[in-house]
XYZ file of C-alpha atoms in Angstrom:
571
model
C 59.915 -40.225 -25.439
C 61.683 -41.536 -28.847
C 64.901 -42.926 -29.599
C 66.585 -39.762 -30.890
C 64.820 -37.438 -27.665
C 66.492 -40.188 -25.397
C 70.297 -40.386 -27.738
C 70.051 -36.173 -27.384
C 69.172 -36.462 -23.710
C 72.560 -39.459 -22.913
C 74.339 -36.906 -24.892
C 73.764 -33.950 -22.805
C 74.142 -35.506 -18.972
C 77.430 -36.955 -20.573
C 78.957 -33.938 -21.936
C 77.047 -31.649 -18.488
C 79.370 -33.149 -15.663
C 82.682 -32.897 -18.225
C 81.591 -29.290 -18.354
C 81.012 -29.012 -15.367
C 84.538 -30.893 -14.555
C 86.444 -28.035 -17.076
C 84.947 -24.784 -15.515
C 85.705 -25.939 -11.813
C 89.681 -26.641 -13.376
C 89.273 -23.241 -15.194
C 88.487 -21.326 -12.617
C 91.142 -23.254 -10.675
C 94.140 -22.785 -13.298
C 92.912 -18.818 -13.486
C 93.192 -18.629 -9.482
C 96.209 -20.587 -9.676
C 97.870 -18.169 -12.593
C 96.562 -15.256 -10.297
C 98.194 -15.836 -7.180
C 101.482 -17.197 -9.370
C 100.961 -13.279 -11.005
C 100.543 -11.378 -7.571
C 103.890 -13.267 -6.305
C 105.887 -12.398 -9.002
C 104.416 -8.896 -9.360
C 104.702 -8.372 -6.084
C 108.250 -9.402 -6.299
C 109.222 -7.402 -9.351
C 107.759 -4.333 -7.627
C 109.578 -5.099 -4.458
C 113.031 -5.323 -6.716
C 112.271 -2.174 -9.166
C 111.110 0.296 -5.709
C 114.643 -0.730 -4.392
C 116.261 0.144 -7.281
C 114.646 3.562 -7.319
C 115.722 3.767 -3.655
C 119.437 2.523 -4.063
C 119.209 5.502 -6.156
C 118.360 7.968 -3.625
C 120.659 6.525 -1.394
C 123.661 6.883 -3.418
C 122.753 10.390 -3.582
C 122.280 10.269 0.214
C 125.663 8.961 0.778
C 127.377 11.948 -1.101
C 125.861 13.726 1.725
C 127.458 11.952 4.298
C 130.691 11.744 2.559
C 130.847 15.144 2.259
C 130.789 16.049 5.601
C 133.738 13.621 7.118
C 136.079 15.014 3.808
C 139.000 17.225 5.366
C 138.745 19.853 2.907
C 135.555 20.424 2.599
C 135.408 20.347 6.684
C 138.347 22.842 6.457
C 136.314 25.300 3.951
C 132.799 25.042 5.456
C 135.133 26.160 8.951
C 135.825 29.151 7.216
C 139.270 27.870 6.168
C 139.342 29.118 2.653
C 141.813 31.891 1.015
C 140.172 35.013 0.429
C 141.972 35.615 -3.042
C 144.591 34.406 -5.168
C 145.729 31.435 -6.226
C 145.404 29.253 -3.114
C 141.618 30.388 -3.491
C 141.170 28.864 -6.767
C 143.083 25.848 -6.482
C 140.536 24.928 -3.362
C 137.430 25.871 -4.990
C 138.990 23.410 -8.266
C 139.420 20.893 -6.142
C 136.017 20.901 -4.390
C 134.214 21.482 -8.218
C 136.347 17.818 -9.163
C 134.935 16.133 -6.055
C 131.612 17.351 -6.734
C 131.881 16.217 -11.167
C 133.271 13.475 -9.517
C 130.897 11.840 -7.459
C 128.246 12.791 -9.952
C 130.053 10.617 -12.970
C 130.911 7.637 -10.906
C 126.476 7.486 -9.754
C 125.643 7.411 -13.783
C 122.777 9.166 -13.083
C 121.390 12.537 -14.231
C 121.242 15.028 -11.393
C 122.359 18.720 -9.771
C 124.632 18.700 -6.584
C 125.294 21.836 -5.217
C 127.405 23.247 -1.769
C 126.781 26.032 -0.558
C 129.421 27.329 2.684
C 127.650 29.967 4.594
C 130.621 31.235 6.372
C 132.478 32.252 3.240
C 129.380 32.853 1.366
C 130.863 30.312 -1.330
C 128.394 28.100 -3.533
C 129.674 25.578 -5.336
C 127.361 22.931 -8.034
C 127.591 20.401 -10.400
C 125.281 22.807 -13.388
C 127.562 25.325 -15.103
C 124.837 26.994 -16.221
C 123.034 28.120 -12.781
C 123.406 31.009 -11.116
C 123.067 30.958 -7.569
C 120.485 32.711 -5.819
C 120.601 32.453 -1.964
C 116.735 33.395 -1.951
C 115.551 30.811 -4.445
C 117.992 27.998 -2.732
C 116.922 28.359 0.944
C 112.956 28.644 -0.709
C 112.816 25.136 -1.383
C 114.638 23.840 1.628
C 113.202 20.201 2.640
C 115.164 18.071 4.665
C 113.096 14.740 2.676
C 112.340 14.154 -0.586
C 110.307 16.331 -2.562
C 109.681 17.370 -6.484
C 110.858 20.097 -7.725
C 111.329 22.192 -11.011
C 115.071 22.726 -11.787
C 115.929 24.551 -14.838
C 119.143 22.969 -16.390
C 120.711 24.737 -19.236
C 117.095 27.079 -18.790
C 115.141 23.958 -19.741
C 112.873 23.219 -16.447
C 112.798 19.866 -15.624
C 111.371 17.702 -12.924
C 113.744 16.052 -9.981
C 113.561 15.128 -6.540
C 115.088 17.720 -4.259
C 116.919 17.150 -0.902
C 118.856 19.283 1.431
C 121.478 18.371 3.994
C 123.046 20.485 6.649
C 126.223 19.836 9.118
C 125.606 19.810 11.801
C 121.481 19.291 11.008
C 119.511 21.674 11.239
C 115.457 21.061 10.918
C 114.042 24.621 11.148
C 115.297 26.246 7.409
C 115.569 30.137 9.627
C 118.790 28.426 11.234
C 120.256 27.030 8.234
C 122.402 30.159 8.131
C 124.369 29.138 11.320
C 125.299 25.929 9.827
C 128.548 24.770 8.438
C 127.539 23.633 5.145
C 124.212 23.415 2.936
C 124.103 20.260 0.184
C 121.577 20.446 -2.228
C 121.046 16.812 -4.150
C 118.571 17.099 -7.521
C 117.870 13.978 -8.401
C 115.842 14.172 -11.809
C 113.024 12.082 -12.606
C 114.104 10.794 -15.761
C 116.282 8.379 -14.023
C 113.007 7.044 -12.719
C 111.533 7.271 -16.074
C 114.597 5.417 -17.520
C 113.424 2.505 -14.788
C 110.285 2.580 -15.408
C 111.125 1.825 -19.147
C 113.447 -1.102 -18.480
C 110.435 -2.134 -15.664
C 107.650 -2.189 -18.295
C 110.344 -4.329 -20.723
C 109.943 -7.358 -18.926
C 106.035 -7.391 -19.627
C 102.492 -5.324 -20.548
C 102.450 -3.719 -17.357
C 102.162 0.126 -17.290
C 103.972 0.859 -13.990
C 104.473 4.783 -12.395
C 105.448 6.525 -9.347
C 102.931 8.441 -7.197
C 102.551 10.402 -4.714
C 99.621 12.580 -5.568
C 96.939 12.721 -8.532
C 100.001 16.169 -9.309
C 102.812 14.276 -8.906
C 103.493 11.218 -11.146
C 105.981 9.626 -12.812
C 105.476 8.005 -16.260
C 107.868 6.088 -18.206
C 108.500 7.395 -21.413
C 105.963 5.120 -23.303
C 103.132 5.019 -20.646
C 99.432 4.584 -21.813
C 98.837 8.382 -19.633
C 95.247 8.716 -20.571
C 94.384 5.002 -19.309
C 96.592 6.060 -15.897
C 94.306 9.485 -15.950
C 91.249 7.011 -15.921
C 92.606 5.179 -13.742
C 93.406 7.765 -10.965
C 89.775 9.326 -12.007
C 88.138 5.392 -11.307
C 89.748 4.188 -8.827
C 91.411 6.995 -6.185
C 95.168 5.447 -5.097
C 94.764 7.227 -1.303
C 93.111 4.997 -0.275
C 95.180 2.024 -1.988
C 99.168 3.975 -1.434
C 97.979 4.503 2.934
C 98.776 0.669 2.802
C 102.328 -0.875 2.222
C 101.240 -3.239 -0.187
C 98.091 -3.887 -1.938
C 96.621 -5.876 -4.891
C 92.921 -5.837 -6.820
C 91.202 -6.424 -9.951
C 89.884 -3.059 -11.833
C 88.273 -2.539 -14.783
C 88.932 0.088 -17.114
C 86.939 0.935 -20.558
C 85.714 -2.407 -19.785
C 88.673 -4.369 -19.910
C 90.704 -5.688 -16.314
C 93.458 -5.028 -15.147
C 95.573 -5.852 -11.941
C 96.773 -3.613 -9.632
C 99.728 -3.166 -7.608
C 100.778 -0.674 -4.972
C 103.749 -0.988 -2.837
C 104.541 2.021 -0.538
C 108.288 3.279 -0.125
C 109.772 3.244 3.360
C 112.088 5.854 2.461
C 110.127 8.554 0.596
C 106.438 9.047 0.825
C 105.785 7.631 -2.459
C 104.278 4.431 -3.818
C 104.791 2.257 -6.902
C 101.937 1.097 -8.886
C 101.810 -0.863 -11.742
C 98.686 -2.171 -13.812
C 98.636 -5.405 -15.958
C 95.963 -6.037 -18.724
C 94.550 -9.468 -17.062
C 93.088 -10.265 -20.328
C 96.529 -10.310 -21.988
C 97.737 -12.747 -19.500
C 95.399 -14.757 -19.334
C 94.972 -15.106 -23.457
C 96.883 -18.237 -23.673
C 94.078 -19.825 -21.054
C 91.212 -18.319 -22.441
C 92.327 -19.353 -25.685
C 92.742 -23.325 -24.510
C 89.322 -22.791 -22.559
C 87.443 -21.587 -26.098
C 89.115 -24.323 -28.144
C 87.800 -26.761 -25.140
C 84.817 -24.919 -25.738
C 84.680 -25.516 -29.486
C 85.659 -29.031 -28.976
C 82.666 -29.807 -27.192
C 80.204 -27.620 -29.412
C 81.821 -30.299 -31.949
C 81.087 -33.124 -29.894
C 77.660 -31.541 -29.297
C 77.340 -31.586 -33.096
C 78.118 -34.745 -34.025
C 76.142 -36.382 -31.261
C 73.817 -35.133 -32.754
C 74.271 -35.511 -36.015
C 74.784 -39.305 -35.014
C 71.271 -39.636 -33.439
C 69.907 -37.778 -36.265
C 70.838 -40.523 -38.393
C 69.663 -43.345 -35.614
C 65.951 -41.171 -36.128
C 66.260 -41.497 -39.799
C 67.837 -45.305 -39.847
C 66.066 -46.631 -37.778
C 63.372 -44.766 -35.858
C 61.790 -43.766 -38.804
C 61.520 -47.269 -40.386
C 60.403 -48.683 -36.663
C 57.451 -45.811 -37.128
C 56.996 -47.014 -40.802
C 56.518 -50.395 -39.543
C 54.412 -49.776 -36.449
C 51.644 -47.520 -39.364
C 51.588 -50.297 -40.819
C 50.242 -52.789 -37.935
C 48.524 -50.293 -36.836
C 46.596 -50.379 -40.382
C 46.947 -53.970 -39.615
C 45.092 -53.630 -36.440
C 42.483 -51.360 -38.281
C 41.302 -53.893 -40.985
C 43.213 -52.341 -43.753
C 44.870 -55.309 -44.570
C 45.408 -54.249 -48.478
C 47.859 -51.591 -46.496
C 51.529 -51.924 -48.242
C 55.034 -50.398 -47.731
C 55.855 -48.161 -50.837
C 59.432 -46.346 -48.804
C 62.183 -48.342 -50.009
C 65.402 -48.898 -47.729
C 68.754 -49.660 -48.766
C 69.159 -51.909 -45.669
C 67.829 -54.692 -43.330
C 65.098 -52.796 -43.174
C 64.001 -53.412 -47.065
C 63.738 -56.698 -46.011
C 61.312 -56.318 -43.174
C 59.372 -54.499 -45.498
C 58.930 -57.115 -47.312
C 58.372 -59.654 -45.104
C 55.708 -57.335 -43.655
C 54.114 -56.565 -46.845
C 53.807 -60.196 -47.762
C 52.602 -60.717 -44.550
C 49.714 -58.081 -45.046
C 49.284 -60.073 -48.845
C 48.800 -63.421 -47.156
C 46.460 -62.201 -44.190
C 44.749 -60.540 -46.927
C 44.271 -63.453 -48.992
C 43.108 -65.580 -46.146
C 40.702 -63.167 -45.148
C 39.138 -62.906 -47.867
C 38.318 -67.162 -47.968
C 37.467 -67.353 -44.769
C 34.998 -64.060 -45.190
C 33.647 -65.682 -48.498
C 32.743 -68.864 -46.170
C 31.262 -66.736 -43.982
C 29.381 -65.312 -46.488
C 28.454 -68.664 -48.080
C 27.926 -70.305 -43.875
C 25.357 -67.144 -43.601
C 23.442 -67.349 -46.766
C 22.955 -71.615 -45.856
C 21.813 -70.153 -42.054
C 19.513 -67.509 -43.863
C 17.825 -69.741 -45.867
C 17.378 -72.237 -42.497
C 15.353 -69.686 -41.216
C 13.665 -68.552 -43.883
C 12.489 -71.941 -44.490
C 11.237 -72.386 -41.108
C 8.932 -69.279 -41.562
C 7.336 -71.223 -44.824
C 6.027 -74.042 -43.325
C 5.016 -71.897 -39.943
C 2.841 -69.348 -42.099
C 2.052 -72.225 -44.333
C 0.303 -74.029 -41.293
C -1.510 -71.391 -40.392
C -3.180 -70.723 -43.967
C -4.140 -74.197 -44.577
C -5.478 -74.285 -40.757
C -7.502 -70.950 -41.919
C -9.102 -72.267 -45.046
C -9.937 -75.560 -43.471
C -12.461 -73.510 -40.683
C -13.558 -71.243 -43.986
C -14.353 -74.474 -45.788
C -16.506 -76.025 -42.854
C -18.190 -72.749 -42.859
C -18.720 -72.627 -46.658
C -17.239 -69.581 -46.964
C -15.824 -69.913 -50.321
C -14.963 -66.732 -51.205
C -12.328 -66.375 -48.111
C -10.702 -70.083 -48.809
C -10.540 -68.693 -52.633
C -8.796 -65.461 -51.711
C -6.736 -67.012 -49.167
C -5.570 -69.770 -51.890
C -4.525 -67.032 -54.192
C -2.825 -65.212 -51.354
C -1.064 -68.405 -50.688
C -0.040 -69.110 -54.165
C 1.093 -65.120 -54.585
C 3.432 -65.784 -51.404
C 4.636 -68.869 -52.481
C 5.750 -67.728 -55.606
C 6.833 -64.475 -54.137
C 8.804 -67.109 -51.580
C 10.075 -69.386 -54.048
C 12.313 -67.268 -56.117
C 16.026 -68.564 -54.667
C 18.090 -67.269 -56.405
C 18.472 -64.012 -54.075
C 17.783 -63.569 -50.302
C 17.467 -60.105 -50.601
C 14.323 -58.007 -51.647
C 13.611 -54.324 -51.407
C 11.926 -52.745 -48.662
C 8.257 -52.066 -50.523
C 8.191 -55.032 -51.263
C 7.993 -56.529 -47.780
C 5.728 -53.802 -47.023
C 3.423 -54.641 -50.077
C 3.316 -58.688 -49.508
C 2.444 -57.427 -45.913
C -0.480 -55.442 -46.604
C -1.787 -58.075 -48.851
C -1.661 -60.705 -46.174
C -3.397 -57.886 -43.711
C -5.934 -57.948 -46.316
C -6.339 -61.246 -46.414
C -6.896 -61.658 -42.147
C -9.314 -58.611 -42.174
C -11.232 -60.374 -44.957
C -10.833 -63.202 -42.396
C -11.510 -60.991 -38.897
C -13.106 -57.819 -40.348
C -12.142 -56.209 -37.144
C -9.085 -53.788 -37.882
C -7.717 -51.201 -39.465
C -3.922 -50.256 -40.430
C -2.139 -47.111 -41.434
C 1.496 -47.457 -43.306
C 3.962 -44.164 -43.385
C 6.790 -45.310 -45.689
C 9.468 -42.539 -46.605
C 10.778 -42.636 -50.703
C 14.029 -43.087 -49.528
C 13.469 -45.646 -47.761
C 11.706 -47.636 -50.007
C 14.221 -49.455 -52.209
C 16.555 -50.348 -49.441
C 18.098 -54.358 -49.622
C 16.581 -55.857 -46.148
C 16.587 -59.946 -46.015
C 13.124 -61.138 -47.481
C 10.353 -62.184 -45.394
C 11.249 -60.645 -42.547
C 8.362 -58.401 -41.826
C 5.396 -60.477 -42.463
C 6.021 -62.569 -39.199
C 5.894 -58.828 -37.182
C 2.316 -58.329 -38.821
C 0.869 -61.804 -38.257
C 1.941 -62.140 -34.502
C 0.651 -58.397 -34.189
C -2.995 -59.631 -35.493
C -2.757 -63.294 -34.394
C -1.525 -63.023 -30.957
C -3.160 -58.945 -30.432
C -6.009 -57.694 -32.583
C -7.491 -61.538 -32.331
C -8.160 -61.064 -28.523
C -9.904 -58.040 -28.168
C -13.173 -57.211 -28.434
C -13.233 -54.013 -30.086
C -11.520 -52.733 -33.599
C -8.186 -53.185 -33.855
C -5.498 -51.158 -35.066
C -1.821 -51.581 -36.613
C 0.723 -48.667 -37.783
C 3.901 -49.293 -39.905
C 5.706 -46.145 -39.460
C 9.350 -45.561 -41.810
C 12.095 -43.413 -40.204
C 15.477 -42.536 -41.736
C 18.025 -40.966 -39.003
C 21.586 -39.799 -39.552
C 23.301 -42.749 -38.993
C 20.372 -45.403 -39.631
C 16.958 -46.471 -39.929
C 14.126 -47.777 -37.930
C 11.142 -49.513 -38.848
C 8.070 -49.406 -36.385
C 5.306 -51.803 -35.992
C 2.693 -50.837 -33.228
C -0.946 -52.709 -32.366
C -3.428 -52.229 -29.728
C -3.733 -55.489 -28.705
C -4.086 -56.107 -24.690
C -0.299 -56.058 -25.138
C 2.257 -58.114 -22.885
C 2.924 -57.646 -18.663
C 6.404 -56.385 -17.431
C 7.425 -59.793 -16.760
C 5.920 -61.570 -19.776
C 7.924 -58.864 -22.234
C 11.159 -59.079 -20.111
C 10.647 -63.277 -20.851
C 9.967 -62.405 -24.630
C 13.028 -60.033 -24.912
C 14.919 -62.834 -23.463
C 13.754 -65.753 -25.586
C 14.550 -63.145 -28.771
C 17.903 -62.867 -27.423
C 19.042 -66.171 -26.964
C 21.366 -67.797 -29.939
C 19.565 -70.958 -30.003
C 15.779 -71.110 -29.876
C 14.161 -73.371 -27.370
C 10.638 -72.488 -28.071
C 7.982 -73.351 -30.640
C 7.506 -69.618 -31.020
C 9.807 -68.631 -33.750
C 8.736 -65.982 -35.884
C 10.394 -63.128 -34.192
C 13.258 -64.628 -32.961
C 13.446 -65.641 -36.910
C 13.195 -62.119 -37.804
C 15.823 -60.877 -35.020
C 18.303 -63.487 -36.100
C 18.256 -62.564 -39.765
C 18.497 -59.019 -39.376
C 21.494 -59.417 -36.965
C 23.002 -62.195 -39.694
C 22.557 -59.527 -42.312
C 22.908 -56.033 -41.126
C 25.836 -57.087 -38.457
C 25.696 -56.653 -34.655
C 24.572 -53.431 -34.153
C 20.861 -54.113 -35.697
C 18.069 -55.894 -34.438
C 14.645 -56.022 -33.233
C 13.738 -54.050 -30.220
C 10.544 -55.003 -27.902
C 8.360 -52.269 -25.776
C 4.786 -51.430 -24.635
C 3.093 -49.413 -27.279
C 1.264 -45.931 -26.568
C -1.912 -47.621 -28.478
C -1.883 -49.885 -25.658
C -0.318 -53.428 -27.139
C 2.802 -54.485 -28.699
C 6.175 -51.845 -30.154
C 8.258 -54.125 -32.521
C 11.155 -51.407 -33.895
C 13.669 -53.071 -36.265
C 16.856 -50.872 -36.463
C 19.858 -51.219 -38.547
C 22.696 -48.662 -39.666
C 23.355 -46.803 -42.850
């Protein structure tokens, strides 16, 4: 995980519990605002439905009023002058009590007496005519809505009877003393209702029934029609008070009901939640912004720690890694304009001094190798020199002249072949060439073997150290072919791989035991030699020195029944 995964990462568990902290107190200050809402609703609703009821009482108390006044006791007794002037100076007098009592309530409604003794009928509208049919028709001794036509306009209005003495069953209204009729019209209601929905969003009415509803004059109607169609008040109105959360064309609202105790009706009143709670949603989505901000610039700020500084710390850490690889000519080309530039520097002229050292102590190496090379190499002269001289000494006591001639010229060949210093190096067929002269030379010497060679072109002009295959040959015939009986044989085989080449030497000599090899392999492998065999621990040495660690010389039993020398080196 990097610097800038880890900066994001601090960033979010610090900014996860204060968001955590801010929807817990949201959702507290909205419950809180709630419950503050219901009170005061509640409240409000409490105060407007006895307002509405004050209302109806004053209308009520006409009623009563009406009964305990001595004249109209005296009329509804039957006390009233059948003609004359007496006659109308009563009735005047009961139409001012009635105007009266209507002006001093400031309300808009219809009161009506109607005497059944003296078949007199006395009300408040001018304009109506007085049908005995029609008034006992909608006798209710509560509450109910009626049409009343006023002036012949029909309009809506609560309608109440009262009779003295009281009479419940409307076939025995007949026998009583007096009938009161009380129209209270609606639009005081609505007129409530208006100064109600003043004080805030709210769209409050009066129900009964999905038929009978009050509006106030500005009332959203269609959103109350959903309403009712959503949401059925029955089953809200059958309680005295109730209060829930309702949605409507996807927006909420809160509800209110509170039932009347006098009529059977039932306030309601919806607020738009949203609206109210605007101001807090509004603080919530600038806390909300806020912290996208914060979010943003945290980021930002570990954007520029990545580019800063992570990204130089990466540029640095490339370049020990090419460092680490052996590429020390590897330089910083970004330039910084801060501390960093510096440790560029510092690091490239690090890379330009380990560089430069390098390369002396590799050119030592190079010079320590070529004095080791040419150690070895001159131990293998006076080795194969030995053995010549030794050979033309027993071809002299036998007066073989022609072998101790041949031989001499082979030696001179090889020691001017040998003597050339000034490079270590030779080609390939060359080795192979000086080789199969000096096999030549011993089967002149033995006439007892025979050898194949299987070179490939491309192998033929590779750089290999010089005289490191003519020691293979000789200890193949010297210490193989020389001890057997019958003819000898030696292959030199050439094969090219992908990655390398190997160069196979095989005799069929009585060959080496399990143990005896294992011994040999060991002696080859050791850095310093301890015996007076040297010639291929010479040649192992050398090839190692030359081609690097992963070449060498390889020992194993041959399938011609002696000796498998394999030298192996890369491409």
């Amino acid at each position: 995980m990097n610097l800038i995964t880890k900066v994001i990462l601090l960033i979010v568990m610090i900014l996860i519990p204060i968001l955590g902290l801010y929807a817990y107190s949201y959702r507290q200050s909205v419950h809180v605002i709630e419950n503050q809402i219901n009170t005061r609703n509640e409240e409000k609703l409490a105060n407007f439905l006895n307002q509405i009821e004050i209302l109806l009482d004053q209308n009520m108390l006409f009623a009563a009023l009406a009964t305990k006044d001595p004249e109209i006791k005296s009329v509804a007794f039957g006390n009233l002058p059948e003609s004359g002037y007496d006659r109308f100076n009563v009735i005047q007098s009961l139409q001012s009590k009635l105007s009266l009592f209507s002006i001093t309530n400031k309300i808009m409604n219809v009161i009506s007496i109607y005497f059944p003794r003296s078949q007199l009928f006395l009300t408040t509208d001018t304009t109506s005519v007085f049908e005995r049919d029609a008034f006992f028709k909608s006798y209710t001794p509560n509450w109910r809505l009626n049409k009343v036509e006023v002036n012949g306009i029909p309009m809506d209005a609560f309608s109440r009877f009262f009779a003295s003495p009281l009479h419940e069953d409307p076939d025995g209204l007949m026998n009583a003393e007096l009938i009161i009729r009380v129209d209270f019209f609606t639009q005081n209601i609505t007129n409530l209702l208006d100064g109600f929905k003043l004080a805030g969003n709210s769209d409050a009415f009066f129900y009964r029934s999905a038929d009978e509803v009050v509006y106030s004059s500005t009332a959203n109607t269609q959103r109350i029609k959903q309403l009712l169609q959503n949401y059925p008040m029955d089953q809200y109105t059958s309680q005295s008070k109730f209060h829930d959360i309702v949605s409507i064309d996807g927006k909420k609202y809160l509800l209110y009901t509170l039932a009347s105790s006098k009529v059977d009706w039932s306030l309601v009143d919806i607020e738009p939640l949203d609206e109210i709670l605007k101001p807090v949603v509004h603080s919530r989505n600038l806390f909300y912004a806020i912290l996208l901000l914060l979010l943003l610039l945290g980021t930002l700020a570990a954007s520029l720690l990545y580019f800063h500084i992570q990204v130089p710390i990466r540029i640095l850490i490339r370049g020990v890694e090419h460092i680490k690889n052996k590429n020390f000519g590897y330089r910083i080309r970004k330039r910084r304009n801060n501390e960093f530039q510096q440790l560029f520097d510092s690091f490239n002229g690090m890379g330009m001094e380990i560089d430069h050292l390098l390369k002396r102590v590799y050119a030592e190496e190079i010079r320590s190798r070529e004095a080791i090379m040419k150690q070895l190499q001159s131990q293998i002269n006076p080795h194969f020199l030995y053995n010549c001289l030794a050979y033309m000494i027993n071809m002299a006591k036998m007066n073989n002249n022609k072998s101790v001639i041949a031989m001499a010229h082979n030696l001179g060949d090889y020691y001017k072949y040998t003597t050339r210093n000034e490079t270590l190096v030779t080609t390939l067929i060359n080795e192979i060439e000086l080789a199969v002269n000096y096999m030549n030379i011993m089967n002149h010497q033995l006439d007892k073997f025979q050898y194949t060679c299987d070179i490939p072109e491309s192998m033929k002009t590779i750089k290999i150290p010089k005289l490191i295959f003519q020691p293979i040959i000789e200890n193949a015939i010297v210490h193989g072919l020389e001890e057997i009986l019958e003819d000898g044989w030696i292959t030199i085989v050439g094969i090219e791989e992908p990655d390398g080449y190997r160069l196979v030497v095989e005799d069929n000599g009585p060959g080496l035991s399990r143990e005896a090899l294992e011994a040999l392999k060991s002696k080859i492998a050791m850095e310093n030699n301890e015996s007076e065999q040297t010639g291929l621990w010479n040649v192992h040495h050398r090839f190692k020195y030359y081609f690097g660690p992963n070449s060498g010389m390889l020992l194993n039993h041959s399938a011609l029944g002696g000796l498998k020398v394999e030298l192996y080196w890369g491409k």
